[in-house]
Structures are given as C-alpha cells and as structure tokens.
Coordinates of N, CA and C in Angstrom, one line a residue:
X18 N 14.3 -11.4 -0.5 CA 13.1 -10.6 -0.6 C 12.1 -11.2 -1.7
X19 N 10.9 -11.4 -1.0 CA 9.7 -11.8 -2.1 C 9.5 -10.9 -2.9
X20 N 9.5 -11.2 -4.3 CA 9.0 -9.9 -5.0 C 7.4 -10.1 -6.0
X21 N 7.2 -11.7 -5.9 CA 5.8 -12.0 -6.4 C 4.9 -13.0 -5.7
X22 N 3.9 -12.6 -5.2 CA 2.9 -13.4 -4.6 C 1.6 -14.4 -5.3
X23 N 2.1 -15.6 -5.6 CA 1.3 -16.8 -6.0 C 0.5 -17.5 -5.3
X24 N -0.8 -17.6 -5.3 CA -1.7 -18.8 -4.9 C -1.4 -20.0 -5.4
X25 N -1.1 -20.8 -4.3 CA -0.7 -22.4 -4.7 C -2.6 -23.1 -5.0
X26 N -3.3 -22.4 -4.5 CA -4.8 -23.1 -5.3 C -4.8 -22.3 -6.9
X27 N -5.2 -21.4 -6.6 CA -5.8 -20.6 -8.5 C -4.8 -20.6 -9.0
X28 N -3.4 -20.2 -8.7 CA -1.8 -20.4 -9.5 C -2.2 -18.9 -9.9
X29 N -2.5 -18.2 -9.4 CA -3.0 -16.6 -9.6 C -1.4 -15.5 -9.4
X30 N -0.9 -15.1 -9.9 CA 0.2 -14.4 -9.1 C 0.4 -13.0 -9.4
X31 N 1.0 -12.5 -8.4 CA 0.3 -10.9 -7.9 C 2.1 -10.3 -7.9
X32 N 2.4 -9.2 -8.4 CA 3.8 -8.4 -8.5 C 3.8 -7.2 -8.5
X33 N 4.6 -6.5 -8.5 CA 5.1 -5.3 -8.3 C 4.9 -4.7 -10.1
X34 N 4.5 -3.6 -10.2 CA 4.9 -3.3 -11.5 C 6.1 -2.0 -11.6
X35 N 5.9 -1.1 -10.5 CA 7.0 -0.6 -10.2 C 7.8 -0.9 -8.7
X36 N 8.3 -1.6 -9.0 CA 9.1 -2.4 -8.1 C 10.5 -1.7 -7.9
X37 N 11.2 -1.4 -8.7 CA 12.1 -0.6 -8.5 C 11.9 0.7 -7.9
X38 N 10.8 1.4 -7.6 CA 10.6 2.6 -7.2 C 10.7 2.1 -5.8
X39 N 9.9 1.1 -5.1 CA 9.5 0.5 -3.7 C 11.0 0.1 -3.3
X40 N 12.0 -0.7 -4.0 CA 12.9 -1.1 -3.8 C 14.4 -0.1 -3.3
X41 N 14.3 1.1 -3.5 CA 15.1 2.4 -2.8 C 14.6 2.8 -1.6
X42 N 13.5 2.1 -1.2 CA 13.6 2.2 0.4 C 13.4 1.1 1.3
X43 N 13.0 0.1 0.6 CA 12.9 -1.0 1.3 C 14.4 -2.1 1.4
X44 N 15.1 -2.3 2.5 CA 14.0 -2.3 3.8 C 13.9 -1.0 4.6
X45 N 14.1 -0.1 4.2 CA 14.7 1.0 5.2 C 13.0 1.5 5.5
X46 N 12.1 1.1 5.4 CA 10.8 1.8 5.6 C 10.3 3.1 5.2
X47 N 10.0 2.6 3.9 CA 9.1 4.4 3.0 C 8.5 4.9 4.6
X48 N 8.5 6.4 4.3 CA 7.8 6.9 5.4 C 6.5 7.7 4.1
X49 N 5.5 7.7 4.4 CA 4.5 8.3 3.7 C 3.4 9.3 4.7
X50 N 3.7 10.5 4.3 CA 3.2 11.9 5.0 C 1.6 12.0 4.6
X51 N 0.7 12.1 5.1 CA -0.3 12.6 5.1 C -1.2 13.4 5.4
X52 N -2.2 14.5 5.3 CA -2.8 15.3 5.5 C -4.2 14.9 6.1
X53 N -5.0 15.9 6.4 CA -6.5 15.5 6.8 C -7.4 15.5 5.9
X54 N -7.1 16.6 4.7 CA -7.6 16.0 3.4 C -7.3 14.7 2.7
X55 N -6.4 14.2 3.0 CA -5.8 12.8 2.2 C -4.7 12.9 1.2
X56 N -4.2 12.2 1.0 CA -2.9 12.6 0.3 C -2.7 11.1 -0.8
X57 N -2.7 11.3 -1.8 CA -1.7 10.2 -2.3 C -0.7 9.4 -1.9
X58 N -0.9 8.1 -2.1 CA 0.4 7.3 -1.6 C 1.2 7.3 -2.9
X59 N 2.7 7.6 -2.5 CA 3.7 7.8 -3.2 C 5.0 7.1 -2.6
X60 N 5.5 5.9 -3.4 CA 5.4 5.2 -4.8 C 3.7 4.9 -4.9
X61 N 3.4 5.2 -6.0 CA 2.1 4.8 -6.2 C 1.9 3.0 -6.5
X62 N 0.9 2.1 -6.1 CA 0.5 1.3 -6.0 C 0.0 0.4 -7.4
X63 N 1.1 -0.3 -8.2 CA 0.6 -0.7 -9.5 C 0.9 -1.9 -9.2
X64 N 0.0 -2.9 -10.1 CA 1.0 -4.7 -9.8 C 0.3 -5.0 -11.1
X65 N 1.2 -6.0 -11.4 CA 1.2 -6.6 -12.6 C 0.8 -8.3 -12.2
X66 N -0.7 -8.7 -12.7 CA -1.4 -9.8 -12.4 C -1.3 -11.0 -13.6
X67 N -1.2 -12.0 -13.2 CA -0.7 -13.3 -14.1 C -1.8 -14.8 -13.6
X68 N -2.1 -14.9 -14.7 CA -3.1 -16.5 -14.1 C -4.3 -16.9 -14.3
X69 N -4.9 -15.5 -14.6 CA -6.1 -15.6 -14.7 C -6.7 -15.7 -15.8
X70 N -7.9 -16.4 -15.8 CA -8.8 -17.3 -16.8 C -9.2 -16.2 -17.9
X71 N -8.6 -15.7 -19.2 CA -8.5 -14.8 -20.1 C -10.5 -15.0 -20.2
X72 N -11.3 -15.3 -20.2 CA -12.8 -15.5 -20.3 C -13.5 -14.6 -19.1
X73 N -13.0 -15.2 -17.8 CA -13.5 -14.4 -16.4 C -13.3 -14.0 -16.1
X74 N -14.7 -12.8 -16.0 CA -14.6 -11.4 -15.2 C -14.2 -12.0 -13.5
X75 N -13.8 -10.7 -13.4 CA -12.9 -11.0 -11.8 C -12.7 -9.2 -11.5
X76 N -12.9 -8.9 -10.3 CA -12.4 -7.7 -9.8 C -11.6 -7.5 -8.7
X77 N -10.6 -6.2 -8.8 CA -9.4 -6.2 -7.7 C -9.9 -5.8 -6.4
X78 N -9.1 -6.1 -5.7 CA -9.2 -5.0 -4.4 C -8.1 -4.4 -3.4
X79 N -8.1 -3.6 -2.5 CA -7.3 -3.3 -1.8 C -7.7 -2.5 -0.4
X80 N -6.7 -3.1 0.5 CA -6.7 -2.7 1.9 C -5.5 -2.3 2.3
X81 N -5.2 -2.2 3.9 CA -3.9 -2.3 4.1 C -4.4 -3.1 5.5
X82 N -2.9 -3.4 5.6 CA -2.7 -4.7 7.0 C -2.1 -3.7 8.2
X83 N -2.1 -3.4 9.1 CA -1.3 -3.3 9.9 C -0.3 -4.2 10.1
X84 N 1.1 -4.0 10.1 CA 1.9 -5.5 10.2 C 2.1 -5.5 11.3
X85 N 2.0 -4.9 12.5 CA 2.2 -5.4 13.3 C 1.7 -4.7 15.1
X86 N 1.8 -5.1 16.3 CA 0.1 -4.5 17.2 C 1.2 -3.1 18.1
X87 N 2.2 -2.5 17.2 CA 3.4 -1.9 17.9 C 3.1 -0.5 17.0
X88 N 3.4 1.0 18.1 CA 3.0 2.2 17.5 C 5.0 2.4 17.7
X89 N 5.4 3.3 16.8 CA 6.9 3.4 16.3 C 6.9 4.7 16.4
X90 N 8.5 5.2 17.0 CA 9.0 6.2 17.2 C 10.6 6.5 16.1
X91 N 11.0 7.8 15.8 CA 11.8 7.6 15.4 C 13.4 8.1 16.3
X92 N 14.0 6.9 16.7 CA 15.1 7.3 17.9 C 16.1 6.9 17.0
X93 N 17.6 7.4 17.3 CA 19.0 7.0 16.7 C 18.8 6.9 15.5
X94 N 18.1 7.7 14.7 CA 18.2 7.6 13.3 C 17.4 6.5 12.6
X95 N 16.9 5.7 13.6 CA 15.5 4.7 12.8 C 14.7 4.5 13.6
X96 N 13.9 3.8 13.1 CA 12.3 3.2 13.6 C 12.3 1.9 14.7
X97 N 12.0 2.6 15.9 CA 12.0 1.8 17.1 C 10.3 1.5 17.9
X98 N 10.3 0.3 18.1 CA 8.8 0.0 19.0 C 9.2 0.8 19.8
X99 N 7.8 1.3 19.9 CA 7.7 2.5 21.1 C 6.7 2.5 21.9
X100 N 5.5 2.1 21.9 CA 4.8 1.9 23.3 C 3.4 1.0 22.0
X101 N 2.7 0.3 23.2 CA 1.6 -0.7 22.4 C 0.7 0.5 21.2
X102 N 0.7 -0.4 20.6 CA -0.3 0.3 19.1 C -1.4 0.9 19.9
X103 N -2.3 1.3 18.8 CA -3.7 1.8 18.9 C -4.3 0.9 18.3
X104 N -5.7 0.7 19.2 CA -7.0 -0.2 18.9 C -6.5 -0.2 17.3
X105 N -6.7 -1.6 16.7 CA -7.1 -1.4 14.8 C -8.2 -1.3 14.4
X106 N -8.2 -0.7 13.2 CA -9.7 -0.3 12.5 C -9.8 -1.1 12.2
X107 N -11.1 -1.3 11.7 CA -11.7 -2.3 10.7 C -10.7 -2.1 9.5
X108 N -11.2 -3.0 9.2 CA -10.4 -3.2 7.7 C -11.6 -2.3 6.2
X109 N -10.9 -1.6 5.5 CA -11.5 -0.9 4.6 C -10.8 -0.9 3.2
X110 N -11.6 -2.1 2.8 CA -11.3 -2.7 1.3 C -12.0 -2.3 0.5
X111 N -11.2 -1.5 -0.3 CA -11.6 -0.9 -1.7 C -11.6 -1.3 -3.3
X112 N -12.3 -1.6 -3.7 CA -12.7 -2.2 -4.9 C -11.9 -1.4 -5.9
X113 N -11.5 -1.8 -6.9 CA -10.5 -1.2 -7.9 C -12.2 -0.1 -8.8
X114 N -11.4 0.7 -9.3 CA -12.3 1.8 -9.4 C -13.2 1.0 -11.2
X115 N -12.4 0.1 -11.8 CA -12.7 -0.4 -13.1 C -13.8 -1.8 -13.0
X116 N -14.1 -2.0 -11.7 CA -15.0 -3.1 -11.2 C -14.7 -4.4 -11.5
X117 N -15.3 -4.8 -12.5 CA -15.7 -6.2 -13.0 C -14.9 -6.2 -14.3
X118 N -14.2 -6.8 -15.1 CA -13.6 -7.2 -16.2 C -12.9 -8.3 -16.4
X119 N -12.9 -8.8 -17.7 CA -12.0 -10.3 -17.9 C -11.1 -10.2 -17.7
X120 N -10.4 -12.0 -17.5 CA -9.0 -11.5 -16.9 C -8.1 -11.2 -17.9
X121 N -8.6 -11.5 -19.4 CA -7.6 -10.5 -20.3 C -7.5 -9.5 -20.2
X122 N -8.0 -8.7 -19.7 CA -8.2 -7.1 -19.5 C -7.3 -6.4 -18.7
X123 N -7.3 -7.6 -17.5 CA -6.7 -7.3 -16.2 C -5.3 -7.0 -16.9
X124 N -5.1 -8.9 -17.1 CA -3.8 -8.7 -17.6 C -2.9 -8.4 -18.3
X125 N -3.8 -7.2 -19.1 CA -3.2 -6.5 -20.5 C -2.1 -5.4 -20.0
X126 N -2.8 -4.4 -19.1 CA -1.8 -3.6 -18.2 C -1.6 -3.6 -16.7
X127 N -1.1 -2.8 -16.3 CA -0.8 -2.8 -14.9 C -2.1 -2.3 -14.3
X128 N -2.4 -3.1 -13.0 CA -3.6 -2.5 -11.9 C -3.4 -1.2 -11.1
X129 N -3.8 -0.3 -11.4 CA -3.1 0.8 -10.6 C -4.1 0.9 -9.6
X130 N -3.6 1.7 -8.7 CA -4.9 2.0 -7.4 C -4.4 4.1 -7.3
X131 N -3.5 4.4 -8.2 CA -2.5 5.5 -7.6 C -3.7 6.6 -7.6
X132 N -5.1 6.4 -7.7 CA -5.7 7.3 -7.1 C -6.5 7.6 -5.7
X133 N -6.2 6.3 -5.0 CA -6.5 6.3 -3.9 C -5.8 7.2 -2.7
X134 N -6.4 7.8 -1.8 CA -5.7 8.9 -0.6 C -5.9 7.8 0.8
X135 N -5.0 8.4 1.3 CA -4.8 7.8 2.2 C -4.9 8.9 3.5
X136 N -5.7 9.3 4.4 CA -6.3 10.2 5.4 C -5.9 9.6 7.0
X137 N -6.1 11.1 8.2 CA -5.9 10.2 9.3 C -6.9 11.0 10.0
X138 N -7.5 11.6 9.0 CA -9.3 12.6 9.3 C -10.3 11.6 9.6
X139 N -10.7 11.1 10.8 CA -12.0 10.1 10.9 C -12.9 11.2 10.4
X140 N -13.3 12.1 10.3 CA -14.3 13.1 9.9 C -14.7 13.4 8.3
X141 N -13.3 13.7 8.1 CA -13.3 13.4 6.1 C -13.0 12.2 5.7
X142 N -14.3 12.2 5.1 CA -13.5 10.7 4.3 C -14.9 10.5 3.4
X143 N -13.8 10.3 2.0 CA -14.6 10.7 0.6 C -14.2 8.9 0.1
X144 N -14.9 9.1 -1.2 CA -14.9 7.2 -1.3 C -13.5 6.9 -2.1
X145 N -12.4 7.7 -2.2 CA -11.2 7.2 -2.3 C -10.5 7.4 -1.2
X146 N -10.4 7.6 -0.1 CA -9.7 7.6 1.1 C -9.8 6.3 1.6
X147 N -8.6 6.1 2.8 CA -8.5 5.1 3.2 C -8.1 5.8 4.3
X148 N -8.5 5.0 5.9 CA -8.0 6.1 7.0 C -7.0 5.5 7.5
X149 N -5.9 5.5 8.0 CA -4.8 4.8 8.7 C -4.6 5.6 9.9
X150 N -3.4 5.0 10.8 CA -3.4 5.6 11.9 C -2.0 5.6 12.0
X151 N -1.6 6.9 12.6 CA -0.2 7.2 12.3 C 0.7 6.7 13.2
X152 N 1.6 6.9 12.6 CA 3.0 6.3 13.3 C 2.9 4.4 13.7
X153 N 2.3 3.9 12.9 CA 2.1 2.5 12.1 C 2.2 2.2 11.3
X154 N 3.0 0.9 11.3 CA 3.8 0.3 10.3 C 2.2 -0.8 9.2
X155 N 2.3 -0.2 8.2 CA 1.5 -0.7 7.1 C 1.9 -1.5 5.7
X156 N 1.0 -2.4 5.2 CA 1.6 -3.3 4.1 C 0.3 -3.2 3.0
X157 N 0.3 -2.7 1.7 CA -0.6 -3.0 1.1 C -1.2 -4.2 0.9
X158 N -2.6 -4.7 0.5 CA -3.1 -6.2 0.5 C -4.0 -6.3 -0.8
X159 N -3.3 -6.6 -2.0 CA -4.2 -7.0 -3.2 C -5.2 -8.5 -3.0
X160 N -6.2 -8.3 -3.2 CA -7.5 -9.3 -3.1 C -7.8 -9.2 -4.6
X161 N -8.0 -10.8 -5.4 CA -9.0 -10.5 -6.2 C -10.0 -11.4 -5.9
X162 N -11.1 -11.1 -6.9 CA -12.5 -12.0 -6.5 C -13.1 -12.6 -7.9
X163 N -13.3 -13.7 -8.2 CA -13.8 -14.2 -9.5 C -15.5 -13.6 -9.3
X164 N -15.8 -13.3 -10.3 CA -17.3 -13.0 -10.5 C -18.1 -14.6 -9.8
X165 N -19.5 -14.0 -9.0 CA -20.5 -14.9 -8.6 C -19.9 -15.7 -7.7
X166 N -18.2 -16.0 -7.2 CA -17.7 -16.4 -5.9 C -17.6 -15.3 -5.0
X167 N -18.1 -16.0 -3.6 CA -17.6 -15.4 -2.5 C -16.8 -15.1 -1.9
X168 N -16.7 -13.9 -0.8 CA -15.5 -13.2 -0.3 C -14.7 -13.8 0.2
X169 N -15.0 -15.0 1.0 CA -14.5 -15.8 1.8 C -13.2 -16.7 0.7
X170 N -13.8 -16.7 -0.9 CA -12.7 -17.3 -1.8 C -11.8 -15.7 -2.7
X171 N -11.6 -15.5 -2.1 CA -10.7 -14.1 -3.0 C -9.4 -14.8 -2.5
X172 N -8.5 -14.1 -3.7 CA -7.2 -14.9 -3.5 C -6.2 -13.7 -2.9
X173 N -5.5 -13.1 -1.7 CA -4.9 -12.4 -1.7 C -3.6 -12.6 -1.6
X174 N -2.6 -11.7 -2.0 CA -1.1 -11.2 -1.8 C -0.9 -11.3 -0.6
X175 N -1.2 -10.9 0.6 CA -0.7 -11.2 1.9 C -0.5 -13.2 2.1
X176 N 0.6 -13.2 2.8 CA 1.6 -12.3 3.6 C 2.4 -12.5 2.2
X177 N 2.5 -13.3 1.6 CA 4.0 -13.5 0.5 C 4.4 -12.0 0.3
X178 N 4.1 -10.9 -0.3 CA 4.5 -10.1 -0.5 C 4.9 -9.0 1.3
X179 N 6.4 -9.2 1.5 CA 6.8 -8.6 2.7 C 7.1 -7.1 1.8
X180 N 7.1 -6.7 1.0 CA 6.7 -5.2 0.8 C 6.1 -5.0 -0.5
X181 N 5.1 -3.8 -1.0 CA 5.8 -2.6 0.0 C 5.3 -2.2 1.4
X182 N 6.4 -1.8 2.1 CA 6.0 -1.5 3.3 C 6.1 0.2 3.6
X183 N 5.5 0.7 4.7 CA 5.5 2.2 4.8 C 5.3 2.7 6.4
X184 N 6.0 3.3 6.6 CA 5.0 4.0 7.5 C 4.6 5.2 7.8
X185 N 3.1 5.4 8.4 CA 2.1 6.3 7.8 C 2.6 7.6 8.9
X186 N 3.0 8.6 8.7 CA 3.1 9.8 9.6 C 2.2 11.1 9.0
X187 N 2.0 11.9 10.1 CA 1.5 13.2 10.1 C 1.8 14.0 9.7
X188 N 3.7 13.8 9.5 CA 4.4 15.1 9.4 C 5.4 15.0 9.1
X189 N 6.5 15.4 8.5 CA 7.6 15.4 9.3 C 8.3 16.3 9.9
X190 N 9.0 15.7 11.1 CA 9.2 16.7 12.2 C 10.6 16.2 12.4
X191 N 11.2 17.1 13.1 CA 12.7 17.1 13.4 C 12.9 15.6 13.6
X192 N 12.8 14.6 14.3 CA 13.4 13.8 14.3 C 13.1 13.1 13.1
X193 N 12.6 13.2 12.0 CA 12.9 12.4 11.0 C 13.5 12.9 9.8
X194 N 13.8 14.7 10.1 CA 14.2 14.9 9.1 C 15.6 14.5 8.5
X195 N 16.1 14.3 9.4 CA 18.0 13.8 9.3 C 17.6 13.0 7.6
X196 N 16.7 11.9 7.4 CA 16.5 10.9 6.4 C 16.6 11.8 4.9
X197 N 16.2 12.9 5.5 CA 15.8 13.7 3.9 C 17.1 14.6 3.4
X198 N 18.0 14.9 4.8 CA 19.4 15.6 4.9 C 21.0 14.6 5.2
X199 N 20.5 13.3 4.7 CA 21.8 12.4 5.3 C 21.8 11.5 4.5
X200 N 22.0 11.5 3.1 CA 22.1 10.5 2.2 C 21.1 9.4 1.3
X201 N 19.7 10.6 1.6 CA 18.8 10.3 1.1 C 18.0 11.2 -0.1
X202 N 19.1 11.4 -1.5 CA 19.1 12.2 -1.9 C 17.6 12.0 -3.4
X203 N 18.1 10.3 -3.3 CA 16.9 10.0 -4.0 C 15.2 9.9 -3.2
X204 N 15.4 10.2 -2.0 CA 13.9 10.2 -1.1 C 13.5 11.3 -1.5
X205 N 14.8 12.6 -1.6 CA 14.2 14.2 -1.8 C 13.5 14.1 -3.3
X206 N 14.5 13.8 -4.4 CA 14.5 13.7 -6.1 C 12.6 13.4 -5.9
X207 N 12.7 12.1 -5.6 CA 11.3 11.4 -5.8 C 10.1 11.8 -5.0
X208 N 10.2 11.9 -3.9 CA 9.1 11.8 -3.0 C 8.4 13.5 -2.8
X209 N 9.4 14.0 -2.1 CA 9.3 15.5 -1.9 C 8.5 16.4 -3.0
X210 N 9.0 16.3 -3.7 CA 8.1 17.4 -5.2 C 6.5 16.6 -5.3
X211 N 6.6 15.6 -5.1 CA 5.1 14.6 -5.0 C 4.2 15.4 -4.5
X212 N 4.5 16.0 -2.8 CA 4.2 16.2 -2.2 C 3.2 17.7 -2.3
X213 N 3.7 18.2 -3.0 CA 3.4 19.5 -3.4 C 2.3 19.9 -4.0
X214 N 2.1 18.5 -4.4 CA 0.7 18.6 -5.9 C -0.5 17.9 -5.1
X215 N 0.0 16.7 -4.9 CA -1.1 16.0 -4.3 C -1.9 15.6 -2.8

C-alpha cells in the first residue's frame, strides 16, 4: 500500500494525515452515505504536505476521480461490477478554502478539506459541495498550484495514492447492512454517530 504521493519533478510529497482512520477500511472499501443536502465526508480529508519552497505562495485543491467506468452492486457480502457506469461528470475542483499562502504555512499544519459535502442533488449545490454519482467507486485527488504557474503545471497525488478510496451511496439498505452488523464494530464506533450531526 502507497501511503505517500511524490512528484519525481517538484520532489513535492503529498500524505495522509489521518491515515490510520482510512486504514480500518481500506481495502475493504469505506462506504460514504449521502443526502441531497450534502453530507460530510467521513474519515474527513487531511494530508500532510512536504517540499515546498518555505518563500512560495502556492494553493491546494481537490476533486475526486472516479476510479473506474463500472457502477457496483452489493452481492455475497461485497462490492461486485454490476452493470456499465453512468456518463462521468466533469470534474469539479475545489480550491482549498485558505487560497493562496506560503509553503511555510502549508506545511506548518495539516491541509484539511473536512468541510467540504459531498451531494448527489444536481439541483442543490452550494459552493462547498461536490456532486458524485452513486453506487461509484471514488478516490480523492490533491492538486497544488505554485502562484502565477499554470493549471496545466499543478502537481497532483493521483494515481500514487491508491487510497483513500470510498464508495459513494444513497443509503443504506438491506444489502449493505450485514457490514455494520457482522464484525464491523469499529465502522458503527466511528462512522455512524458522524452521521447524525452532519
């Protein structure tokens, strides 16, 4: 398992800062429930940045990838390709909410994003949502961008970093509940009460 993503140009390198939270379900595939208002993603999205020029401003970003062109069912107790994906969205990359700052700054603390929602309402959508499409397999994607360079030079985390991974559902519904009743006692501890608030 990759757990840090390096640019062999900038030597920029991109990590997990709560890594052990992502690591109790990976590989088993976090499932992440969402509403039409939007919901928090939970484990929340922090990484810890290394490399950069302590003088240059630089700002983060984030998307997600679909990893792959396959819409997933859940049969025999796991996640099976189940019939061709849906058309992909554009991609909708979100600028870290703190913009522009040096990279001392960056890399004094962790980059969080954990106020971002993640929605499957094409109708709502406020400027921290992100819309995904359910029952797709997703990978977050950190971009940074040095100030007065172009998009086209942002350095991202994809692909090195193979998680965290998730997949995005509506609900959950009888076939996935077995996960939350069969030895998944830290999914309930952690995930479940999340749920409640946000």
């Amino acid at each position: 398992m990759t757990t840090t993503a390096t640019s062999t140009v900038s030597g920029i390198s991109v990590s997990l800062s709560n890594q052990e939270q992502w690591e109790k379900f990976y590989p088993h595939t976090e499932m992440v429930v969402t509403r039409k208002t939007g919901r928090l993603l939970f484990p929340h999205l922090k990484y810890i940045v290394k490399g950069l020029d302590e003088e240059t401003e630089y700002s983060v970003f984030l998307h997600f990838e679909r990893i792959d062109d396959w819409k997933y069912k859940f049969l025999s107790r796991g996640w099976d390709k189940w019939t061709e994906g849906d058309k992909k969205l554009p991609i909708d990359m979100k600028q870290h909410k703190d913009e522009w700052k040096c990279g001392r700054n960056w890399m004094k603390d962790p980059v969080s994003f954990e106020y971002i929602r993640i929605t499957n309402n094409t109708e709502v959508k406020k400027e921290n949502d992100i819309l995904l499409q359910s029952m797709h397999r997703y990978l977050p994607v950190i971009s940074i961008q040095k100030k007065g360079v172009v998009t086209s030079n942002m350095v991202p985390s994809w692909p090195t970093l193979n998680y965290p991974q998730f997949m995005h559902l509506n609900s959950i519904n009888n076939e996935v509940s077995w996960e939350m009743n069969n030895g998944m006692e830290q999914w309930k501890k952690d995930v479940i009460p999340h749920y409640w608030f946000n």
